Coordinates of C-alpha atoms in Angstrom, one line a residue:
Chain A
X580 CA 0.0 0.0 0.0
X581 CA 2.7 2.4 1.1
X582 CA 6.2 2.6 -0.2
X583 CA 9.0 2.3 2.4
X584 CA 9.8 5.9 2.0
X585 CA 6.2 6.8 2.9
X586 CA 5.8 4.4 5.8
X587 CA 9.3 3.4 7.0
X588 CA 9.5 0.1 9.0
X589 CA 10.5 0.4 12.7
X590 CA 14.2 -0.4 12.3
X591 CA 14.6 2.5 9.9
X592 CA 12.8 4.8 12.3
X593 CA 15.1 3.6 15.1
X594 CA 18.1 4.3 12.9
X595 CA 16.8 7.8 12.2
X596 CA 16.3 8.4 15.9
X597 CA 19.9 7.3 16.6
X598 CA 21.2 9.5 13.8
X599 CA 19.3 12.5 15.2
X600 CA 20.6 11.8 18.6
X601 CA 24.2 11.5 17.5
X602 CA 23.9 14.9 15.8
X603 CA 22.4 16.3 19.0
X604 CA 19.2 17.3 17.3
X605 CA 16.8 14.9 19.1
X606 CA 18.0 16.0 22.5
X607 CA 17.6 19.6 21.4
X608 CA 14.0 19.0 20.1
X609 CA 13.0 17.0 23.2
X610 CA 14.3 19.7 25.5
X611 CA 12.8 22.6 23.7
X612 CA 9.3 21.0 23.4
X613 CA 9.3 19.7 27.0
X614 CA 10.4 23.1 28.3
X615 CA 7.6 24.9 26.4
X616 CA 5.0 22.4 27.6
X617 CA 6.2 22.6 31.2
X618 CA 6.2 26.4 31.2
X619 CA 2.9 26.8 29.4
X620 CA 1.2 24.1 31.5
X621 CA 2.3 25.6 34.8
X622 CA 1.4 29.1 33.6
X623 CA -2.0 28.1 32.3
X624 CA -2.8 26.0 35.4
X625 CA -1.9 28.8 37.8
X626 CA -4.1 31.3 35.9
X627 CA -6.9 28.7 35.7
X628 CA -6.8 27.8 39.4
X629 CA -6.8 31.5 40.4
X630 CA -9.7 32.4 38.0
X631 CA -11.7 29.3 38.8
X632 CA -11.4 29.9 42.5
X633 CA -12.7 33.4 42.1
X634 CA -15.6 32.5 39.7
X635 CA -16.4 29.3 41.6
X636 CA -16.7 31.1 45.0
X637 CA -18.3 34.4 44.0
X638 CA -21.5 34.6 42.1
X639 CA -20.7 38.2 41.1
X640 CA -17.3 37.3 39.6
X641 CA -19.0 34.4 37.8
X642 CA -21.6 36.7 36.2
X643 CA -18.8 39.1 35.1
X644 CA -16.3 36.6 33.8
X645 CA -18.0 33.4 32.8
X646 CA -19.7 34.5 29.6
X647 CA -16.4 35.9 28.2
X648 CA -14.5 32.8 29.2
X649 CA -17.1 30.5 27.7
X650 CA -17.0 32.4 24.4
X651 CA -13.2 32.3 24.3
X652 CA -13.3 28.6 25.0
X653 CA -15.0 28.0 21.7
X654 CA -12.3 29.7 19.7
X655 CA -10.3 27.1 17.7
X656 CA -6.6 26.8 18.7
X657 CA -5.2 27.8 15.4
X658 CA -7.1 31.1 15.5
X659 CA -4.9 32.3 18.4
X660 CA -1.6 31.7 16.7
X661 CA -1.4 34.8 14.3
X662 CA -2.6 37.1 17.1
X663 CA -0.1 35.7 19.6
X664 CA 2.7 36.1 17.0
X665 CA 1.7 39.7 16.5
X666 CA 1.5 40.5 20.2
X667 CA 4.4 38.5 21.5
X668 CA 6.9 38.3 18.7
X669 CA 8.2 35.1 17.1
X670 CA 10.4 33.8 20.0
X671 CA 9.4 31.7 23.0
X672 CA 6.6 33.8 24.5
X673 CA 3.9 33.1 21.8
X674 CA 4.6 29.4 22.0
X675 CA 4.4 29.2 25.7
X676 CA 1.3 31.4 25.7
X677 CA -0.4 29.1 23.2
X678 CA 0.4 26.0 25.3
X679 CA -0.9 27.9 28.4
X680 CA -4.2 28.6 26.6
X681 CA -4.5 25.0 25.8
X682 CA -3.9 23.9 29.4
X683 CA -6.1 26.7 30.8
X684 CA -9.5 25.6 29.8
X685 CA -9.7 22.0 31.0
X686 CA -8.2 23.0 34.3
X687 CA -10.6 26.0 34.7
X688 CA -13.7 24.2 33.7
X689 CA -13.0 21.1 35.9
X690 CA -12.2 23.2 38.9
X691 CA -15.2 25.4 38.6
X692 CA -17.4 22.3 38.4
X693 CA -15.6 20.9 41.4
X694 CA -16.0 24.0 43.5
X695 CA -19.7 24.5 42.7
X696 CA -20.3 20.8 43.4
X697 CA -18.9 20.8 46.9
X698 CA -21.3 19.3 49.4
X699 CA -23.1 22.1 51.3
X700 CA -23.2 19.9 54.3
X701 CA -19.4 20.1 54.7
X702 CA -19.5 23.9 54.3
X703 CA -22.1 24.0 57.1
X704 CA -19.7 22.3 59.5
X705 CA -17.1 25.0 58.9
X706 CA -19.8 27.7 59.3
X707 CA -20.8 26.3 62.7
X708 CA -17.1 26.7 63.7
X709 CA -17.5 30.4 62.7
X710 CA -14.7 30.2 60.0
X711 CA -14.3 33.2 57.7
X712 CA -15.1 32.9 54.0
X713 CA -11.5 32.7 53.0
X714 CA -10.8 30.0 55.6
X715 CA -13.8 28.0 54.4
X716 CA -12.5 28.3 50.8
X717 CA -9.0 27.2 51.7
X718 CA -9.8 24.4 54.2
X719 CA -13.1 23.0 52.9
X720 CA -13.9 24.0 49.3
X721 CA -10.6 23.6 47.6
X722 CA -9.6 20.3 49.2
X723 CA -13.1 19.0 48.3
X724 CA -12.6 20.1 44.7
X725 CA -9.1 18.6 44.5
X726 CA -10.2 15.4 42.6
X727 CA -11.8 17.6 39.9
X728 CA -8.8 19.8 39.7
X729 CA -6.5 16.8 39.1
X730 CA -8.8 15.5 36.4
X731 CA -8.7 18.9 34.8
X732 CA -4.9 18.9 35.0
X733 CA -4.7 15.6 33.3
X734 CA -6.8 16.8 30.5
X735 CA -4.9 20.1 30.5
X736 CA -1.6 18.3 30.1
X737 CA -2.9 16.4 27.1
X738 CA -4.0 19.7 25.6
X739 CA -0.6 21.2 26.3
X740 CA 1.1 18.6 24.2
X741 CA -1.4 19.1 21.4
X742 CA -0.9 22.9 21.4
X743 CA 2.9 22.8 21.6
X744 CA 3.0 21.0 18.2
X745 CA 0.8 23.6 16.7
X746 CA 2.9 26.4 18.2
X747 CA 6.1 24.9 16.8
X748 CA 4.7 24.8 13.3
X749 CA 5.1 28.6 13.2
X750 CA 8.5 30.3 13.2
X751 CA 10.5 27.9 15.3
X752 CA 13.9 26.4 14.7
X753 CA 13.8 23.5 17.2
X754 CA 11.2 21.3 18.9
X755 CA 9.3 18.2 17.8
X756 CA 6.7 20.2 16.0
X757 CA 9.4 22.0 14.0
X758 CA 11.0 18.6 13.3
X759 CA 7.6 17.4 11.8
X760 CA 7.2 20.4 9.4
X761 CA 10.9 20.5 8.6
X762 CA 11.0 16.8 7.8
X763 CA 7.9 17.1 5.7
X764 CA 9.6 19.7 3.5
X765 CA 12.6 17.5 3.1
X766 CA 10.4 14.4 2.8
X767 CA 12.2 12.7 5.6
X768 CA 9.3 10.5 6.7
X769 CA 11.6 8.6 9.1
X770 CA 12.3 11.8 11.0
X771 CA 8.6 12.6 11.1
X772 CA 8.0 9.2 12.7
X773 CA 10.7 9.8 15.3
X774 CA 8.9 13.0 16.3
X775 CA 5.5 11.3 16.4
X776 CA 6.8 8.4 18.6
X777 CA 8.6 10.9 20.8
X778 CA 5.4 12.9 21.3
X779 CA 3.4 9.7 22.1
X780 CA 6.0 8.7 24.7
X781 CA 6.2 12.1 26.3
X782 CA 2.4 12.4 26.4
X783 CA 2.0 9.1 28.0
X784 CA 4.7 9.8 30.5
X785 CA 3.1 13.1 31.6
X786 CA -0.3 11.3 32.0
X787 CA 1.3 8.6 34.1
X788 CA 3.1 11.1 36.3
X789 CA -0.1 13.1 37.0
X790 CA -1.9 9.8 37.8
X791 CA 0.8 8.9 40.3
X792 CA 0.4 12.2 42.0
X793 CA -3.4 11.9 41.9
X794 CA -3.2 8.5 43.6
X795 CA -1.0 9.8 46.3
X796 CA -2.9 13.0 47.0
X797 CA -6.3 11.4 46.8
X798 CA -5.5 8.4 49.0
X799 CA -8.4 9.5 51.2
X800 CA -11.0 9.0 48.5
X801 CA -13.6 6.3 49.2
X802 CA -14.4 5.2 45.6
X803 CA -14.2 2.1 43.6
X804 CA -11.5 3.8 41.5
X805 CA -9.0 3.7 44.3
X806 CA -9.3 -0.1 44.8
X807 CA -9.1 -0.8 41.1
X808 CA -6.1 1.2 40.1
Chain B
X252 CA -17.5 27.4 81.7
X253 CA -20.9 26.4 80.6
X254 CA -23.6 29.0 80.0
X255 CA -27.4 29.0 79.9
X256 CA -29.3 29.0 76.6
X257 CA -32.3 31.3 76.5
X258 CA -34.9 31.3 73.7
X259 CA -37.7 33.8 73.8
X260 CA -40.7 34.0 71.4
X261 CA -38.8 32.3 68.6
X262 CA -40.7 32.5 65.4
X263 CA -39.6 31.3 62.0
X264 CA -41.3 30.8 58.6
X265 CA -40.3 29.4 55.3
X266 CA -42.1 31.5 52.8
X267 CA -45.7 31.8 54.1
X268 CA -45.5 28.5 56.1
X269 CA -44.8 29.2 59.7
X270 CA -42.5 26.6 61.2
X271 CA -42.0 27.9 64.7
X272 CA -44.8 29.7 66.4
X273 CA -43.3 31.4 69.4
X274 CA -40.9 29.0 71.2
X275 CA -39.9 29.8 74.8
X276 CA -37.2 27.8 76.5
X277 CA -34.7 28.5 79.2
X278 CA -31.9 25.9 79.6
X279 CA -29.6 26.0 82.6
X280 CA -25.8 25.7 82.4
X281 CA -24.8 22.1 81.9
X282 CA -28.4 20.9 81.7
X283 CA -29.3 18.2 79.2
X284 CA -32.5 18.9 77.4
X285 CA -34.1 16.7 74.9
X286 CA -36.6 18.0 72.3
X287 CA -39.1 15.6 70.9
X288 CA -42.1 16.1 68.7
X289 CA -43.8 15.0 65.4
X290 CA -41.7 15.3 62.3
X291 CA -42.0 18.7 60.7
X292 CA -42.6 20.5 64.0
X293 CA -39.4 22.5 63.6
X294 CA -37.1 20.6 66.0
X295 CA -34.2 20.7 63.7
X296 CA -35.0 24.3 62.7
X297 CA -34.5 25.4 66.3
X298 CA -31.0 23.9 66.3
X299 CA -30.1 25.5 63.0
X300 CA -31.2 28.9 64.3
X301 CA -29.3 28.5 67.6
X302 CA -26.2 27.4 65.7
X303 CA -26.4 30.5 63.6
X304 CA -26.8 28.7 60.2
X305 CA -29.9 30.7 59.6
X306 CA -30.2 34.2 60.9
X307 CA -33.7 35.1 59.6
X308 CA -36.0 34.6 62.5
X309 CA -38.1 36.7 65.0
X310 CA -37.5 36.5 68.7
X311 CA -34.5 36.2 70.8
X312 CA -31.7 33.6 71.2
X313 CA -29.1 34.2 73.9
X314 CA -26.2 32.3 75.3
X315 CA -25.6 33.8 78.7
X316 CA -26.1 37.5 78.0
X317 CA -24.9 37.3 74.4
X318 CA -27.4 37.5 71.6
X319 CA -26.9 34.9 68.9
X320 CA -27.2 36.2 65.3
X321 CA -24.8 34.0 63.3
X322 CA -22.3 31.2 64.1
X323 CA -20.7 31.6 67.5
X324 CA -17.7 29.9 68.9
X325 CA -19.6 29.1 72.1
X326 CA -22.2 27.0 70.3
X327 CA -21.4 23.7 68.7
X328 CA -23.6 21.5 66.5
X329 CA -23.4 17.7 65.8
X330 CA -25.4 16.8 62.7
X331 CA -27.5 13.8 61.9
X332 CA -24.6 12.5 59.7
X333 CA -21.0 12.6 60.8
X334 CA -20.0 15.0 58.0
X335 CA -16.3 14.3 58.5
X336 CA -13.9 15.8 56.0
X337 CA -12.8 12.8 54.0
X338 CA -9.3 14.2 53.2
X339 CA -8.4 14.7 56.9
X340 CA -7.5 11.9 59.2
X341 CA -9.4 11.4 62.4
X342 CA -7.1 13.7 64.4
X343 CA -7.2 16.3 61.6
X344 CA -11.0 16.2 61.7
X345 CA -11.1 16.6 65.5
X346 CA -8.7 19.5 65.3
X347 CA -10.7 21.3 62.6
X348 CA -12.2 24.0 64.8
X349 CA -9.1 24.7 66.8
X350 CA -7.1 27.8 66.2
X351 CA -3.5 26.7 66.4
X352 CA -3.9 23.3 65.0
X353 CA -0.2 22.4 64.8
X354 CA 0.7 23.4 68.4
X355 CA 1.5 20.8 71.0
X356 CA -1.4 22.1 73.0
X357 CA -3.8 21.4 70.1
X358 CA -2.4 17.9 69.9
X359 CA -3.1 17.4 73.6
X360 CA -6.7 18.7 73.2
X361 CA -7.3 16.4 70.3
X362 CA -5.9 13.4 72.2
X363 CA -8.1 14.2 75.2
X364 CA -11.2 14.6 73.0
X365 CA -10.6 11.3 71.2
X366 CA -10.1 9.6 74.6
X367 CA -13.4 11.1 75.8
X368 CA -15.2 9.2 73.0
X369 CA -13.0 6.2 73.4
X370 CA -11.2 6.5 70.1
X371 CA -7.7 7.2 71.3
X372 CA -5.9 4.8 69.0
X373 CA -7.6 6.0 65.8
X374 CA -6.0 9.4 65.3
X375 CA -4.3 8.5 62.1
X376 CA -7.3 6.6 60.5
X377 CA -9.1 8.0 57.5
X378 CA -12.9 8.6 57.7
X379 CA -13.4 5.9 55.0
X380 CA -12.0 3.3 57.4
X381 CA -14.5 4.1 60.2
X382 CA -17.8 2.5 61.0
X383 CA -20.9 4.7 61.2
X384 CA -20.8 4.8 65.0
X385 CA -17.1 5.6 65.1
X386 CA -17.5 8.4 62.6
X387 CA -20.3 9.9 64.7
X388 CA -18.0 9.7 67.8
X389 CA -15.3 11.5 65.8
X390 CA -17.9 14.2 64.9
X391 CA -18.8 14.5 68.6
X392 CA -15.1 14.8 69.6
X393 CA -14.7 17.5 66.9
X394 CA -17.5 19.5 68.5
X395 CA -16.3 19.0 72.0
X396 CA -12.6 19.8 71.5
X397 CA -13.3 23.5 71.2
X398 CA -15.1 23.3 74.5
X399 CA -18.5 24.9 73.5
X400 CA -20.6 26.2 76.2
X401 CA -23.7 25.0 74.4
X402 CA -23.7 21.8 72.3
X403 CA -26.6 21.0 70.0
X404 CA -27.2 17.5 68.7
X405 CA -29.6 17.0 65.8
X406 CA -30.8 13.4 65.9
X407 CA -27.1 12.3 66.1
X408 CA -27.7 8.6 66.5
X409 CA -30.6 8.3 64.1
X410 CA -28.8 6.3 61.4
X411 CA -27.3 3.7 63.8
X412 CA -28.6 0.4 65.0
X413 CA -30.1 0.0 68.4
X414 CA -26.9 -1.5 70.1
X415 CA -24.5 1.1 68.7
X416 CA -27.0 3.8 69.6
X417 CA -27.1 2.7 73.2
X418 CA -23.3 2.6 73.3
X419 CA -23.1 6.1 71.8
X420 CA -25.6 7.5 74.3
X421 CA -23.2 6.4 77.1
X422 CA -20.2 7.9 75.1
X423 CA -22.2 11.1 74.9
X424 CA -22.9 11.1 78.7
X425 CA -19.2 10.4 79.5
X426 CA -18.1 13.2 77.2
X427 CA -20.7 15.5 78.7
X428 CA -19.4 14.7 82.2
X429 CA -16.0 15.7 81.1
X430 CA -16.7 18.9 79.2
X431 CA -20.0 19.8 80.9
X432 CA -21.6 21.8 78.1
X433 CA -25.2 22.9 78.1
X434 CA -26.7 20.2 75.9
X435 CA -29.7 20.3 73.6
X436 CA -30.6 17.0 71.9
X437 CA -33.2 16.7 69.2
X438 CA -34.5 13.1 68.9
X439 CA -37.5 11.1 67.9
X440 CA -36.4 8.2 70.1
X441 CA -38.4 8.6 73.4
X442 CA -36.2 6.0 75.2
X443 CA -33.2 8.1 74.3
X444 CA -34.8 11.3 75.5
X445 CA -35.8 9.8 78.9
X446 CA -32.4 8.1 79.4
X447 CA -30.3 11.1 78.6
X448 CA -32.2 14.3 79.5
X449 CA -32.8 16.3 82.7
X450 CA -35.9 17.6 80.9
X451 CA -37.8 16.6 77.9
X452 CA -39.6 19.3 75.8
X453 CA -42.5 18.2 73.7
X454 CA -43.1 20.3 70.6
X455 CA -46.5 20.5 69.0
X456 CA -47.4 20.1 65.4
X457 CA -46.3 22.9 63.1
X458 CA -46.0 25.8 63.8
X459 CA -43.9 24.3 66.6
X460 CA -44.0 25.5 70.2
X461 CA -43.5 23.8 73.6
X462 CA -46.7 22.0 74.6
X463 CA -45.3 20.0 77.5
X464 CA -42.3 19.7 79.6
X465 CA -41.4 16.4 81.4
X466 CA -38.7 16.6 84.0
X467 CA -36.6 13.4 84.5
X468 CA -35.4 13.5 88.1
X469 CA -33.7 10.1 88.2
X470 CA -30.0 10.6 89.1
X471 CA -27.2 9.5 86.8
X472 CA -25.9 6.9 86.1
X473 CA -29.3 5.7 85.1
X474 CA -30.5 2.1 84.5
X475 CA -32.3 1.7 81.2
X476 CA -34.5 -0.9 82.9
X477 CA -35.6 1.5 85.7
X478 CA -39.4 1.4 86.0
X479 CA -39.4 5.1 86.8
X480 CA -37.9 5.8 83.3
X481 CA -40.5 3.5 81.7
X482 CA -43.3 5.4 83.4
X483 CA -41.9 8.7 82.1
X484 CA -41.7 7.2 78.7
X485 CA -45.4 6.4 78.9
X486 CA -46.1 9.9 80.0
X487 CA -44.1 11.2 77.1
X488 CA -45.9 9.0 74.6
X489 CA -49.2 10.3 75.9
X490 CA -48.0 13.9 75.6
X491 CA -46.9 13.3 72.0
X492 CA -50.0 11.3 71.2
X493 CA -52.4 13.7 72.8
X494 CA -51.0 16.4 70.6
X495 CA -51.6 14.3 67.5
X496 CA -55.2 13.6 68.3
X497 CA -56.1 17.1 69.2
X498 CA -54.4 18.4 66.1
X499 CA -56.3 15.9 64.1
X500 CA -59.6 17.0 65.6
X501 CA -58.8 20.6 65.1

């Protein structure tokens, strides 16, 4: 169906990977992409947690911000790219910003859902102890919403890997996304497969890492999921 | 330490349905008062108002000479369900209402409170590992550790089987003897009311108000088989039942 140059067999891809590694290019790509994902993911998550805490806890903030955020959420990823390039130049900032946007929405949406879904009965316990609103938020509502936050962060990490590839399609000189487009132009399908396999491995690693954290942090949960995993 | 709870002309309505129609009660320091009455007579509402969870009412609620209009550190409430925080271990749950939770003094208070409900070895257990009765004892310890002057209990042993319930009643008495709060217990279990209380208030059908007061003079420790308690239970049953029939006729 496909010629070997279109769909190279695994040994050829492995050879290509070794070749890229020897020339120092694979390390460079992995490092660049991972750094962008990490920075963007952390940035997007922090902003998402801050905003979700505000809109989740305050009805007034929710009325003010929620419609705008919901509208922004429907904007396709690629639509942001030209604007970010114009605003932030062609260097690292627009790429990190795009990844941050990708990570932001899953984290934000999950945490808001988690906060608004907190059992009123637990909040009442804190009220009886005469805790201030901030105390209640910190000691009851956020811990209760933690499972949803972690779910959001897992989805956010997946999004971050997705968005970094898109970001690297535009005006970059290193990274796995750059390797894909660059190899497409030079028809080095074997290099393209190296990039794709690397992305798959990194994505899976991130997900596993967050799940490990999740399992440790949510040890207290009394659900069938805990026993099964 | 303990202070009286004074309720005067307490009225409350949900929309245009009156729930409490002028409740008058005066509860002495360290007294144990049980409130019984038909369901929907506003028993639990009284506790929610005194605990400050609902501040829209008419009348007066005072602890000592302080008027209650909102949650107050002197007033504790144990709910029907344990309502433990699942992410905190037992000691963390008990310490929840304390101010300096990481101080050695707090650790001592927590240990004492857990000992008072006979759960000393369970400080590091998670709520999901506890039975229903144990969880409710943790909830009791969590309320007691801050040494409230008034402790309210809203049908706290409702969900438990008869044996566990009797054990918990004795746990409650032991803990009360240690902390001596003024205690108000809402219950629908007449045996429980007679066994625990110094006085039993009978509330009438909605809108609730006190229609009868039955004092229990038997000294503690009481024997559940005591014929005097059985006689009081009959009197209580008649008081509740009488209210039912007159309400039905009216």
